Amino acid sequence: METKDLIIYEDNHIMVVVKPQNIPTQEDSSGDEDMLTMLKNYIKVRDNKPNNVYLGLVHRLDRPTGGVMVFAKTSKAASRLSEQMKEGGFEKRYVAVLNGIPKDKRGKLVHHLKKDEYNNVVSIVPSLTTGAKRAELDYEILDTKDNLALATILLYTGRGHQIRVQMNAINCPVYGDQKYGVGQMKNNLALWAYNLKFEHPTTKERMNFIVMPPKEEYPFSEFDLDRFLSIHVE
């Protein structure tokens, strides 16, 4: 897919895109092509810009996670969006297929997480551990099939690997999670950022973007995503 096809909305202040799975949000030690660089290069060529292109990274998605993201095209927009995120103005909703069915159809998970930067692994730790960060989410189970559960997840904090670690903590790892789920199948990670809501940094309009996950890919293909997800995006 060409870079231009990943852009779903753009104006002078923001660019909203779909990040494919298994592409880093920004440059990392792998040296693989990343979203931020791809978009900057695309803008530079498209708009014939002789100098460096500004594109502000406001939030991230883990490399194996795909879905909707917003980038800032000006430093003012970046500052306002970052402040809005700190104040809870962003609503980030994910859809996941879990390998296992939680005992509660709805739940709130609160843990404290700490990242081992060297090994790129996040662990649940006691709250008073040095470097621990609070992680909070709500989940709702929409449908089940065999031992799979279709879940929507609303993040209140944006910690690295948060959903994967917290769902694994209740013995329902995200399907395909090789890092945190024991014995998972080597599929793409069944986790997708499908709904993003925020206030436009200049117009103050409430923006609402919806991008469905790859519905033809297993295990998403096992569920009627259009039916179940539509009730969550008004």
PDB file of C-alpha atoms in Angstrom:
ATOM      1  CA  MET A   1       0.000   0.000   0.000  1.00  0.00           C
ATOM      2  CA  GLU A   2       1.317   3.458  -0.903  1.00  0.00           C
ATOM      3  CA  THR A   3       1.839   6.021   1.829  1.00  0.00           C
ATOM      4  CA  LYS A   4      -0.847   8.327   0.434  1.00  0.00           C
ATOM      5  CA  ASP A   5      -3.408   5.543   0.853  1.00  0.00           C
ATOM      6  CA  LEU A   6      -2.753   5.454   4.596  1.00  0.00           C
ATOM      7  CA  ILE A   7      -3.940   9.059   5.075  1.00  0.00           C
ATOM      8  CA  ILE A   8      -7.632   9.303   5.985  1.00  0.00           C
ATOM      9  CA  TYR A   9      -7.797  12.998   6.950  1.00  0.00           C
ATOM     10  CA  GLU A  10      -5.493  15.982   6.581  1.00  0.00           C
ATOM     11  CA  ASP A  11      -5.647  19.737   6.984  1.00  0.00           C
ATOM     12  CA  ASN A  12      -3.068  22.428   7.775  1.00  0.00           C
ATOM     13  CA  HIS A  13      -2.778  21.315  11.387  1.00  0.00           C
ATOM     14  CA  ILE A  14      -3.181  17.540  11.668  1.00  0.00           C
ATOM     15  CA  MET A  15      -2.787  14.347   9.682  1.00  0.00           C
ATOM     16  CA  VAL A  16      -4.815  11.258  10.621  1.00  0.00           C
ATOM     17  CA  VAL A  17      -3.511   7.969   9.274  1.00  0.00           C
ATOM     18  CA  VAL A  18      -3.853   4.205   9.488  1.00  0.00           C
ATOM     19  CA  LYS A  19      -0.688   2.556  10.769  1.00  0.00           C
ATOM     20  CA  PRO A  20      -0.306  -0.936   9.311  1.00  0.00           C
ATOM     21  CA  GLN A  21       0.615  -3.739  11.667  1.00  0.00           C
ATOM     22  CA  ASN A  22       4.291  -4.575  12.165  1.00  0.00           C
ATOM     23  CA  ILE A  23       5.582  -1.129  11.181  1.00  0.00           C
ATOM     24  CA  PRO A  24       7.258   0.930  13.936  1.00  0.00           C
ATOM     25  CA  THR A  25       5.621   4.235  14.845  1.00  0.00           C
ATOM     26  CA  GLN A  26       9.019   5.927  14.852  1.00  0.00           C
ATOM     27  CA  GLU A  27      12.615   4.984  14.103  1.00  0.00           C
ATOM     28  CA  ASP A  28      13.976   2.246  16.332  1.00  0.00           C
ATOM     29  CA  SER A  29      17.021   0.012  16.599  1.00  0.00           C
ATOM     30  CA  SER A  30      15.696  -2.351  13.912  1.00  0.00           C
ATOM     31  CA  GLY A  31      16.365   0.221  11.205  1.00  0.00           C
ATOM     32  CA  ASP A  32      13.070  -0.772   9.540  1.00  0.00           C
ATOM     33  CA  GLU A  33      10.973   1.835   7.788  1.00  0.00           C
ATOM     34  CA  ASP A  34       8.741   3.638  10.279  1.00  0.00           C
ATOM     35  CA  MET A  35       5.512   5.630  10.016  1.00  0.00           C
ATOM     36  CA  LEU A  36       6.925   9.000  11.038  1.00  0.00           C
ATOM     37  CA  THR A  37       9.730   8.869   8.470  1.00  0.00           C
ATOM     38  CA  MET A  38       7.433   7.528   5.745  1.00  0.00           C
ATOM     39  CA  LEU A  39       4.963  10.371   6.246  1.00  0.00           C
ATOM     40  CA  LYS A  40       7.647  13.055   6.397  1.00  0.00           C
ATOM     41  CA  ASN A  41       9.204  11.804   3.167  1.00  0.00           C
ATOM     42  CA  TYR A  42       5.808  11.652   1.491  1.00  0.00           C
ATOM     43  CA  ILE A  43       4.955  15.259   2.472  1.00  0.00           C
ATOM     44  CA  LYS A  44       8.391  16.482   1.389  1.00  0.00           C
ATOM     45  CA  VAL A  45       7.978  15.035  -2.106  1.00  0.00           C
ATOM     46  CA  ARG A  46       4.267  15.793  -2.485  1.00  0.00           C
ATOM     47  CA  ASP A  47       4.562  19.421  -1.418  1.00  0.00           C
ATOM     48  CA  ASN A  48       8.003  19.950  -2.953  1.00  0.00           C
ATOM     49  CA  LYS A  49       9.461  21.172   0.334  1.00  0.00           C
ATOM     50  CA  PRO A  50      13.170  22.057   0.131  1.00  0.00           C
ATOM     51  CA  ASN A  51      13.761  21.896   3.889  1.00  0.00           C
ATOM     52  CA  ASN A  52      12.975  19.410   6.622  1.00  0.00           C
ATOM     53  CA  VAL A  53       9.308  18.600   7.153  1.00  0.00           C
ATOM     54  CA  TYR A  54       7.803  19.074  10.603  1.00  0.00           C
ATOM     55  CA  LEU A  55       5.520  16.283  11.769  1.00  0.00           C
ATOM     56  CA  GLY A  56       4.880  15.951  15.488  1.00  0.00           C
ATOM     57  CA  LEU A  57       4.488  12.549  17.128  1.00  0.00           C
ATOM     58  CA  VAL A  58       1.614  12.930  19.588  1.00  0.00           C
ATOM     59  CA  HIS A  59       1.062   9.297  20.595  1.00  0.00           C
ATOM     60  CA  ARG A  60       2.306   5.850  19.645  1.00  0.00           C
ATOM     61  CA  LEU A  61       1.121   2.388  18.741  1.00  0.00           C
ATOM     62  CA  ASP A  62       3.214  -0.667  19.497  1.00  0.00           C
ATOM     63  CA  ARG A  63       4.871  -2.102  16.416  1.00  0.00           C
ATOM     64  CA  PRO A  64       2.579  -5.173  16.057  1.00  0.00           C
ATOM     65  CA  THR A  65      -0.552  -3.077  16.654  1.00  0.00           C
ATOM     66  CA  GLY A  66      -2.269  -1.389  13.718  1.00  0.00           C
ATOM     67  CA  GLY A  67      -4.921   1.276  13.568  1.00  0.00           C
ATOM     68  CA  VAL A  68      -5.733   4.954  13.597  1.00  0.00           C
ATOM     69  CA  MET A  69      -3.236   7.633  14.699  1.00  0.00           C
ATOM     70  CA  VAL A  70      -3.031  11.416  14.566  1.00  0.00           C
ATOM     71  CA  PHE A  71       0.141  13.400  13.829  1.00  0.00           C
ATOM     72  CA  ALA A  72       0.595  17.159  14.255  1.00  0.00           C
ATOM     73  CA  LYS A  73       1.697  19.262  11.288  1.00  0.00           C
ATOM     74  CA  THR A  74       2.686  22.295  13.387  1.00  0.00           C
ATOM     75  CA  SER A  75       4.426  22.672  16.725  1.00  0.00           C
ATOM     76  CA  LYS A  76       1.390  24.530  18.099  1.00  0.00           C
ATOM     77  CA  ALA A  77      -0.907  21.665  17.134  1.00  0.00           C
ATOM     78  CA  ALA A  78       1.523  19.181  18.686  1.00  0.00           C
ATOM     79  CA  SER A  79       1.603  21.123  21.939  1.00  0.00           C
ATOM     80  CA  ARG A  80      -2.180  21.426  22.143  1.00  0.00           C
ATOM     81  CA  LEU A  81      -2.785  17.772  21.301  1.00  0.00           C
ATOM     82  CA  SER A  82      -0.172  16.630  23.817  1.00  0.00           C
ATOM     83  CA  GLU A  83      -1.755  18.781  26.511  1.00  0.00           C
ATOM     84  CA  GLN A  84      -5.184  17.434  25.602  1.00  0.00           C
ATOM     85  CA  MET A  85      -3.882  13.898  25.949  1.00  0.00           C
ATOM     86  CA  LYS A  86      -2.454  14.640  29.411  1.00  0.00           C
ATOM     87  CA  GLU A  87      -5.807  16.063  30.467  1.00  0.00           C
ATOM     88  CA  GLY A  88      -7.740  13.016  29.255  1.00  0.00           C
ATOM     89  CA  GLY A  89      -9.255  14.642  26.174  1.00  0.00           C
ATOM     90  CA  PHE A  90      -8.256  11.765  23.880  1.00  0.00           C
ATOM     91  CA  GLU A  91     -10.484   8.709  23.698  1.00  0.00           C
ATOM     92  CA  LYS A  92      -8.589   5.699  22.345  1.00  0.00           C
ATOM     93  CA  ARG A  93     -10.598   2.547  21.829  1.00  0.00           C
ATOM     94  CA  TYR A  94      -9.160  -0.742  20.653  1.00  0.00           C
ATOM     95  CA  VAL A  95     -10.616  -4.030  19.483  1.00  0.00           C
ATOM     96  CA  ALA A  96      -8.893  -7.288  20.340  1.00  0.00           C
ATOM     97  CA  VAL A  97      -9.470 -10.993  20.084  1.00  0.00           C
ATOM     98  CA  LEU A  98      -8.463 -12.669  23.324  1.00  0.00           C
ATOM     99  CA  ASN A  99      -7.261 -16.232  23.669  1.00  0.00           C
ATOM    100  CA  GLY A 100      -9.496 -17.112  26.582  1.00  0.00           C
ATOM    101  CA  ILE A 101     -12.762 -15.754  27.935  1.00  0.00           C
ATOM    102  CA  PRO A 102     -12.687 -13.475  30.994  1.00  0.00           C
ATOM    103  CA  LYS A 103     -15.016 -14.459  33.808  1.00  0.00           C
ATOM    104  CA  ASP A 104     -16.514 -10.956  33.825  1.00  0.00           C
ATOM    105  CA  LYS A 105     -18.106  -9.572  30.661  1.00  0.00           C
ATOM    106  CA  ARG A 106     -17.049  -6.059  31.643  1.00  0.00           C
ATOM    107  CA  GLY A 107     -14.186  -5.014  33.826  1.00  0.00           C
ATOM    108  CA  LYS A 108     -11.648  -2.395  34.837  1.00  0.00           C
ATOM    109  CA  LEU A 109      -8.014  -3.384  35.106  1.00  0.00           C
ATOM    110  CA  VAL A 110      -5.548  -1.326  37.122  1.00  0.00           C
ATOM    111  CA  HIS A 111      -1.910  -2.337  37.460  1.00  0.00           C
ATOM    112  CA  HIS A 112       1.481  -0.727  37.800  1.00  0.00           C
ATOM    113  CA  LEU A 113       3.867  -1.454  34.962  1.00  0.00           C
ATOM    114  CA  LYS A 114       7.604  -1.151  34.557  1.00  0.00           C
ATOM    115  CA  LYS A 115       9.513  -1.534  31.309  1.00  0.00           C
ATOM    116  CA  ASP A 116      12.814  -3.336  30.958  1.00  0.00           C
ATOM    117  CA  GLU A 117      14.268  -1.128  28.235  1.00  0.00           C
ATOM    118  CA  TYR A 118      17.145  -3.491  27.451  1.00  0.00           C
ATOM    119  CA  ASN A 119      14.897  -6.505  26.776  1.00  0.00           C
ATOM    120  CA  ASN A 120      11.829  -4.477  25.655  1.00  0.00           C
ATOM    121  CA  VAL A 121       9.577  -6.311  28.096  1.00  0.00           C
ATOM    122  CA  VAL A 122       6.961  -4.786  30.408  1.00  0.00           C
ATOM    123  CA  SER A 123       6.118  -6.355  33.764  1.00  0.00           C
ATOM    124  CA  ILE A 124       3.492  -5.832  36.443  1.00  0.00           C
ATOM    125  CA  VAL A 125       5.167  -4.603  39.620  1.00  0.00           C
ATOM    126  CA  PRO A 126       4.151  -3.276  43.060  1.00  0.00           C
ATOM    127  CA  SER A 127       2.966   0.321  42.981  1.00  0.00           C
ATOM    128  CA  LEU A 128       5.923   1.641  44.985  1.00  0.00           C
ATOM    129  CA  THR A 129       8.532   0.125  42.649  1.00  0.00           C
ATOM    130  CA  THR A 130      10.943   2.716  41.278  1.00  0.00           C
ATOM    131  CA  GLY A 131       9.916   3.572  37.731  1.00  0.00           C
ATOM    132  CA  ALA A 132       6.467   1.963  38.018  1.00  0.00           C
ATOM    133  CA  LYS A 133       3.660   3.665  36.094  1.00  0.00           C
ATOM    134  CA  ARG A 134      -0.061   3.257  36.727  1.00  0.00           C
ATOM    135  CA  ALA A 135      -1.963   1.547  33.894  1.00  0.00           C
ATOM    136  CA  GLU A 136      -5.755   1.601  33.668  1.00  0.00           C
ATOM    137  CA  LEU A 137      -8.238   0.320  31.105  1.00  0.00           C
ATOM    138  CA  ASP A 138     -11.831  -0.810  30.734  1.00  0.00           C
ATOM    139  CA  TYR A 139     -12.753  -3.851  28.662  1.00  0.00           C
ATOM    140  CA  GLU A 140     -16.034  -5.264  27.409  1.00  0.00           C
ATOM    141  CA  ILE A 141     -16.584  -8.683  25.856  1.00  0.00           C
ATOM    142  CA  LEU A 142     -18.842  -8.348  22.803  1.00  0.00           C
ATOM    143  CA  ASP A 143     -18.959 -11.943  21.579  1.00  0.00           C
ATOM    144  CA  THR A 144     -17.311 -15.308  22.097  1.00  0.00           C
ATOM    145  CA  LYS A 145     -16.591 -18.272  19.876  1.00  0.00           C
ATOM    146  CA  ASP A 146     -15.011 -21.454  21.191  1.00  0.00           C
ATOM    147  CA  ASN A 147     -12.210 -20.134  23.427  1.00  0.00           C
ATOM    148  CA  LEU A 148     -11.930 -16.760  21.683  1.00  0.00           C
ATOM    149  CA  ALA A 149     -13.413 -13.497  22.952  1.00  0.00           C
ATOM    150  CA  LEU A 150     -14.011 -10.327  20.938  1.00  0.00           C
ATOM    151  CA  ALA A 151     -13.293  -7.364  23.208  1.00  0.00           C
ATOM    152  CA  THR A 152     -13.302  -3.607  23.033  1.00  0.00           C
ATOM    153  CA  ILE A 153     -10.790  -1.860  25.248  1.00  0.00           C
ATOM    154  CA  LEU A 154     -10.858   1.768  26.342  1.00  0.00           C
ATOM    155  CA  LEU A 155      -7.467   3.063  27.464  1.00  0.00           C
ATOM    156  CA  TYR A 156      -7.156   5.663  30.201  1.00  0.00           C
ATOM    157  CA  THR A 157      -3.359   5.532  30.207  1.00  0.00           C
ATOM    158  CA  GLY A 158      -1.059   4.950  27.265  1.00  0.00           C
ATOM    159  CA  ARG A 159       1.691   2.680  28.541  1.00  0.00           C
ATOM    160  CA  GLY A 160       3.826   0.621  26.198  1.00  0.00           C
ATOM    161  CA  HIS A 161       2.462  -2.929  25.750  1.00  0.00           C
ATOM    162  CA  GLN A 162      -0.267  -2.012  28.241  1.00  0.00           C
ATOM    163  CA  ILE A 163      -3.202  -3.929  26.773  1.00  0.00           C
ATOM    164  CA  ARG A 164      -1.101  -7.002  26.067  1.00  0.00           C
ATOM    165  CA  VAL A 165       0.336  -7.138  29.593  1.00  0.00           C
ATOM    166  CA  GLN A 166      -2.916  -6.411  31.397  1.00  0.00           C
ATOM    167  CA  MET A 167      -5.048  -8.878  29.432  1.00  0.00           C
ATOM    168  CA  ASN A 168      -2.399 -11.557  29.916  1.00  0.00           C
ATOM    169  CA  ALA A 169      -2.558 -10.822  33.653  1.00  0.00           C
ATOM    170  CA  ILE A 170      -6.145 -12.148  33.704  1.00  0.00           C
ATOM    171  CA  ASN A 171      -5.091 -15.209  31.679  1.00  0.00           C
ATOM    172  CA  CYS A 172      -6.673 -13.943  28.475  1.00  0.00           C
ATOM    173  CA  PRO A 173      -3.737 -12.880  26.287  1.00  0.00           C
ATOM    174  CA  VAL A 174      -4.315 -11.118  22.996  1.00  0.00           C
ATOM    175  CA  TYR A 175      -4.390 -13.733  20.253  1.00  0.00           C
ATOM    176  CA  GLY A 176      -1.070 -13.980  18.438  1.00  0.00           C
ATOM    177  CA  ASP A 177       0.946 -12.291  21.210  1.00  0.00           C
ATOM    178  CA  GLN A 178       4.311 -14.035  21.022  1.00  0.00           C
ATOM    179  CA  LYS A 179       5.867 -11.854  23.731  1.00  0.00           C
ATOM    180  CA  TYR A 180       3.364 -12.152  26.567  1.00  0.00           C
ATOM    181  CA  GLY A 181       1.045 -15.025  25.636  1.00  0.00           C
ATOM    182  CA  VAL A 182       2.468 -18.506  26.207  1.00  0.00           C
ATOM    183  CA  GLY A 183       2.131 -20.817  23.221  1.00  0.00           C
ATOM    184  CA  GLN A 184       0.394 -18.312  20.956  1.00  0.00           C
ATOM    185  CA  MET A 185      -0.051 -19.024  17.256  1.00  0.00           C
ATOM    186  CA  LYS A 186       2.245 -17.112  14.902  1.00  0.00           C
ATOM    187  CA  ASN A 187      -0.488 -14.888  13.514  1.00  0.00           C
ATOM    188  CA  ASN A 188      -0.531 -11.125  13.445  1.00  0.00           C
ATOM    189  CA  LEU A 189      -1.356  -9.722  16.858  1.00  0.00           C
ATOM    190  CA  ALA A 190      -5.162  -9.474  17.067  1.00  0.00           C
ATOM    191  CA  LEU A 191      -5.116  -5.942  18.468  1.00  0.00           C
ATOM    192  CA  TRP A 192      -6.243  -2.871  16.538  1.00  0.00           C
ATOM    193  CA  ALA A 193      -6.762   0.804  17.424  1.00  0.00           C
ATOM    194  CA  TYR A 194     -10.106   1.279  15.694  1.00  0.00           C
ATOM    195  CA  ASN A 195     -11.572   4.457  17.200  1.00  0.00           C
ATOM    196  CA  LEU A 196      -9.868   7.765  18.033  1.00  0.00           C
ATOM    197  CA  LYS A 197     -11.670  10.840  19.347  1.00  0.00           C
ATOM    198  CA  PHE A 198     -10.112  14.195  20.186  1.00  0.00           C
ATOM    199  CA  GLU A 199     -10.684  17.939  19.928  1.00  0.00           C
ATOM    200  CA  HIS A 200      -9.160  19.603  16.882  1.00  0.00           C
ATOM    201  CA  PRO A 201      -6.241  21.755  18.105  1.00  0.00           C
ATOM    202  CA  THR A 202      -7.433  24.942  16.373  1.00  0.00           C
ATOM    203  CA  THR A 203     -11.108  24.631  15.413  1.00  0.00           C
ATOM    204  CA  LYS A 204     -12.026  22.869  18.709  1.00  0.00           C
ATOM    205  CA  GLU A 205     -14.304  20.571  16.732  1.00  0.00           C
ATOM    206  CA  ARG A 206     -14.712  17.109  18.233  1.00  0.00           C
ATOM    207  CA  MET A 207     -13.114  14.702  15.764  1.00  0.00           C
ATOM    208  CA  ASN A 208     -14.114  11.046  15.560  1.00  0.00           C
ATOM    209  CA  PHE A 209     -12.235   8.550  13.383  1.00  0.00           C
ATOM    210  CA  ILE A 210     -13.104   4.896  12.907  1.00  0.00           C
ATOM    211  CA  VAL A 211     -10.950   2.349  11.102  1.00  0.00           C
ATOM    212  CA  MET A 212     -11.972  -1.292  11.144  1.00  0.00           C
ATOM    213  CA  PRO A 213      -9.349  -4.013  11.646  1.00  0.00           C
ATOM    214  CA  PRO A 214      -8.494  -6.469   8.855  1.00  0.00           C
ATOM    215  CA  LYS A 215     -11.826  -8.287   8.915  1.00  0.00           C
ATOM    216  CA  GLU A 216     -10.711 -11.050   6.569  1.00  0.00           C
ATOM    217  CA  GLU A 217      -7.797 -12.107   8.794  1.00  0.00           C
ATOM    218  CA  TYR A 218      -8.155 -14.794  11.427  1.00  0.00           C
ATOM    219  CA  PRO A 219      -9.208 -14.466  14.232  1.00  0.00           C
ATOM    220  CA  PHE A 220     -11.044 -11.194  13.428  1.00  0.00           C
ATOM    221  CA  SER A 221     -12.763 -13.111  10.629  1.00  0.00           C
ATOM    222  CA  GLU A 222     -14.564 -15.238  13.221  1.00  0.00           C
ATOM    223  CA  PHE A 223     -16.722 -12.302  14.359  1.00  0.00           C
ATOM    224  CA  ASP A 224     -19.286  -9.892  12.887  1.00  0.00           C
ATOM    225  CA  LEU A 225     -17.202  -6.769  13.495  1.00  0.00           C
ATOM    226  CA  ASP A 226     -19.565  -4.345  11.744  1.00  0.00           C
ATOM    227  CA  ARG A 227     -22.411  -5.410  13.988  1.00  0.00           C
ATOM    228  CA  PHE A 228     -20.567  -5.384  17.287  1.00  0.00           C
ATOM    229  CA  LEU A 229     -18.308  -2.371  16.864  1.00  0.00           C
ATOM    230  CA  SER A 230     -20.933   0.029  15.519  1.00  0.00           C
ATOM    231  CA  ILE A 231     -22.535   0.376  18.978  1.00  0.00           C
ATOM    232  CA  HIS A 232     -19.328   1.853  20.411  1.00  0.00           C
ATOM    233  CA  VAL A 233     -18.510   4.653  18.024  1.00  0.00           C
ATOM    234  CA  GLU A 234     -21.347   7.170  18.295  1.00  0.00           C
TER     235      GLU A 234
END
